[in-house]
Coordinates of C-alpha atoms in Angstrom, one line a residue:
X5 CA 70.7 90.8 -27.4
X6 CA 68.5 93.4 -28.7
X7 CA 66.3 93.6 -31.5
X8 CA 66.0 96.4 -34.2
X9 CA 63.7 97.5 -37.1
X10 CA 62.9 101.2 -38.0
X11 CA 59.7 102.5 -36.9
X12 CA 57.9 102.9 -40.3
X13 CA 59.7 104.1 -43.0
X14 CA 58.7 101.6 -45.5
X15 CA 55.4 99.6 -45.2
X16 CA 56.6 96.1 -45.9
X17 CA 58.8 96.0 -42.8
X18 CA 57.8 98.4 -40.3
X19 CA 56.8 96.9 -37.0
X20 CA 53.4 97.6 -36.7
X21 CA 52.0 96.7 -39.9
X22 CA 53.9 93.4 -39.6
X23 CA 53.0 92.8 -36.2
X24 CA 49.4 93.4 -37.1
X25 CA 49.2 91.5 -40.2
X26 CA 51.1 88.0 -38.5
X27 CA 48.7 88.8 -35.1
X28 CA 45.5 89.4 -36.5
X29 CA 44.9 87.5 -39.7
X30 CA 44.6 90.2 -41.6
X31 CA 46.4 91.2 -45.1
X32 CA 47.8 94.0 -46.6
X33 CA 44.2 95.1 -47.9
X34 CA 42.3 94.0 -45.0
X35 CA 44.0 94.7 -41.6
X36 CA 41.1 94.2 -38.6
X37 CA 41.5 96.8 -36.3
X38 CA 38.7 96.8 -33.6
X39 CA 39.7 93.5 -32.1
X40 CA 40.9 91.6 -29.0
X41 CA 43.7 90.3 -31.5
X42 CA 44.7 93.1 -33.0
X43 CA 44.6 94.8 -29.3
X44 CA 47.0 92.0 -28.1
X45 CA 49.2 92.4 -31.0
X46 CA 49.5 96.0 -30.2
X47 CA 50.2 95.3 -26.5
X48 CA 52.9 92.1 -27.9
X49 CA 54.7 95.3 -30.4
X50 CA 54.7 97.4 -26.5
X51 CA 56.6 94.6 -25.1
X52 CA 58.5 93.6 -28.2
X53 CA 59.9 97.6 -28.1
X54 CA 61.6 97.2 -24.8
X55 CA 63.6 95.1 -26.3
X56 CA 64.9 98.0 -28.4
X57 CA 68.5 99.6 -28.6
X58 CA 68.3 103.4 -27.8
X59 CA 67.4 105.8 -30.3
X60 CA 65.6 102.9 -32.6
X61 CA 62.9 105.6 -33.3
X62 CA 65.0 108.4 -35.1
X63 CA 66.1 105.2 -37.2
X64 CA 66.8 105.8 -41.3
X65 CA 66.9 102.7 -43.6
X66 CA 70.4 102.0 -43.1
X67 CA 70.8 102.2 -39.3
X68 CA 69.5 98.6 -38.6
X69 CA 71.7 97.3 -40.9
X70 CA 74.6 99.5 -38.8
X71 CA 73.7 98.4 -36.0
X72 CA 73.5 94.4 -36.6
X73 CA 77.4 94.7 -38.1
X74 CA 78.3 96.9 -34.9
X75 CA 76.9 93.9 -32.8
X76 CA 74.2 96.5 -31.1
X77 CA 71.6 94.2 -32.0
X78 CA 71.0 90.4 -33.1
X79 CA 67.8 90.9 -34.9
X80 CA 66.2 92.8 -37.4
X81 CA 63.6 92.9 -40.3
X82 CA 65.8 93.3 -43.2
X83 CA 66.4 91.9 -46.6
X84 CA 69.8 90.7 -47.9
X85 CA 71.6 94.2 -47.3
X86 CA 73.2 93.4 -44.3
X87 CA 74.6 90.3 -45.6
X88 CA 75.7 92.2 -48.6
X89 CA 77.7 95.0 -46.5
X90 CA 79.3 92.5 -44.5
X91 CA 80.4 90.2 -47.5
X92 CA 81.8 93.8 -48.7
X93 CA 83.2 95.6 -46.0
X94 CA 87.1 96.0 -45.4
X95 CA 87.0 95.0 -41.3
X96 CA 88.2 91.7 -41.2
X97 CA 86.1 91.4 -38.7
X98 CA 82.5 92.5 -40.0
X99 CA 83.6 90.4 -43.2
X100 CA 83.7 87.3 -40.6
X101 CA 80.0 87.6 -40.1
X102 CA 78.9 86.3 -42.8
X103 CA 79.4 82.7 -42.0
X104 CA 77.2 83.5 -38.9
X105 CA 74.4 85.8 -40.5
X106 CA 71.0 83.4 -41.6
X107 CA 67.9 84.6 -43.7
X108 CA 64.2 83.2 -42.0
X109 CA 60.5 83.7 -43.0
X110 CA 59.0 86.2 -40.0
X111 CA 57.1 84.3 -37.8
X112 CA 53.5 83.9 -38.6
X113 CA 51.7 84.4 -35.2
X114 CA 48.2 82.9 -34.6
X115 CA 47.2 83.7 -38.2
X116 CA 46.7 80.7 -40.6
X117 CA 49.5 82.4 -43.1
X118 CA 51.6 84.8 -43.6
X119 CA 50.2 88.1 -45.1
X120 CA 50.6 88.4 -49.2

């Protein structure tokens, strides 16, 4: 199934910062750029997009959260939204979800921690 985030309309979750940050060791303040590790994060977020559904890069804030009820994608870097709209929605079926749907940390990569 395929994953989703929007490209970078919001710091804290778009892909590259995150991939950069869990990749390289860096932190919000202090991302190293002129690296092997940040070159192989870059070329891990390359491989990582092929893995996107069409049209993930004219993405607005709510269109991952679309998407994961719609069943276009298992995936995505979100907060509780999603879980909210489905707890709320009127389809039966969307509603349903929510016994399925699960919260996790981002995975931290190579670097000792997660970024602050």
């Amino acid at each position: 199934m395929p994953w989703g985030t929007r490209p970078a309309t919001a710091i804290h979750d778009a892909l590259v910062p995150v991939v950069l940050w869990r990749q390289t060791g860096g932190s919000e303040n202090n991302v190293v750029i002129n690296s092997p590790e940040t070159i192989k994060a870059l070329e891990y977020a390359k491989e990582l997009y092929q893995t996107f559904v069409p049209g993930t890069l004219s993405w607005l804030d709510p269109s991952n959260n679309k998407a994961f009820l719609d069943g276009q994608v298992s995936l995505t870097g979100n907060g509780i939204s999603i879980y909210y709209g489905a707890k709320n929605s009127k389809d039966p079926k969307v509603m349903a979800m929510t016994a399925d749907i699960q919260h996790a940390n981002m995975p931290i990569g190579p670097s000792a921690s997660p970024p602050s």
